[in-house]
Amino acid sequence: MSVGLIALLDDVAALAKAAAASLDDVVAQAGRAGAKAAGVVIDDAAVTPRYVTGLSAARELPIIAKIAVGSLKNKLLFLLPAALVLSLLVPQAVTPLLMLGGLYLCYEGAEKVYELVVPHAAHSHEAGLESISVDPKTFEDEKVASAIRTDFILSAEIMVITLGSLSESGLAMQALVLALVGTIITAAVYGVVALIVKADDFGLWLAQRSSPSQAGAPLRILGRGLVKGMPYLLKVLGLIGTAAMIWVGGGIIVHGAETFGLAWLSHLLHDTGEAVAHAVPAGGAVLSWLVQATGAGLVGILIGLATIPAVGYIVSPLWQWCATRLRRIRTA
């Protein structure tokens, strides 16, 4: 009995060591995969604050929480199993689906630019797509739904980048790493977003402090600076978020086109970036990235602007016709 017990304990210890090694491997691979997706994560963090701009302070954190929950559902319930199934059964479908997502990002970003440049025409375009509600609850729901739709595309890009770095791993390892990366990134992105949108409230609290200590006056100055500066920061983040959608969407389409034999544009952007880097050795890597990102952004804005009339005259009427038919079927 004692020999058997010792053998059993040895087996348990061996299993524990194997489990610990596997956990370390999962964490290490998640760290590497998450680093590769860092660019899209930054875009996600820049995009989200614009969805709570202009809403009451009391609703900011609840709305961010709703978006975060929706983002986590996107990653764990839909994108994770879809990515694994597609990579196993139809790997060639991943790129076209990503390109469709990139097209949506280009449209969303271009629509914001269109609204900035031609506000009246943009308002007419939006009114033609759906009725504009003045009910605060409905307006909030629309904001959340719009944020979750955009997050779905960015999350898909994150999951595909992560999966691409796990090509040598087994299915179980891929699932664990995708789940870990998705959870950590969601918590990090929306934690940062919550800090950004509530910084003005924190600044107001600091500005109203009446502490007689030496630190009291600098804290009040810092608080007033936060209160005055945060509206400008949120506007800047809104612009960055719009640019990020266009850049990421354009980049997805440019790189996706390579798989269909249209690699000339990607090569052109890459070669131009390398030429600039060689011409200006100081900060060459940064300049190369800026040139390629700018090129992807130009592609994204051109494609996005082209989709606006297509959505207004083709997609929207077709969608409304389908919705009307569905309502008739339900009421029949």
GROMACS .gro file of C-alpha atoms in nm, residues 264-279 284 287-289 291-292 295:
model
   23
  264TRP     CA    1   0.173   4.560  -5.606
  265LEU     CA    2   0.013   4.813  -5.371
  266SER     CA    3   0.151   4.648  -5.058
  267HIS     CA    4   0.495   4.629  -5.220
  268LEU     CA    5   0.471   4.992  -5.328
  269LEU     CA    6   0.394   5.108  -4.974
  270HIS     CA    7   0.668   4.887  -4.830
  271ASP     CA    8   0.929   5.000  -5.084
  272THR     CA    9   0.838   5.366  -5.037
  273GLY     CA   10   0.870   5.330  -4.660
  274GLU     CA   11   1.209   5.160  -4.697
  275ALA     CA   12   1.328   5.432  -4.936
  276VAL     CA   13   1.234   5.703  -4.687
  277ALA     CA   14   1.405   5.508  -4.406
  278HIS     CA   15   1.729   5.487  -4.608
  279ALA     CA   16   1.709   5.855  -4.703
  284GLY     CA   17   1.422   5.549  -4.022
  287LEU     CA   18   0.943   5.708  -4.075
  288SER     CA   19   0.903   5.382  -4.268
  289TRP     CA   20   0.607   5.288  -4.050
  291VAL     CA   21   0.480   5.621  -4.467
  292GLN     CA   22   0.319   5.276  -4.484
  295GLY     CA   23  -0.051   5.493  -4.750
   0.00000   0.00000   0.00000
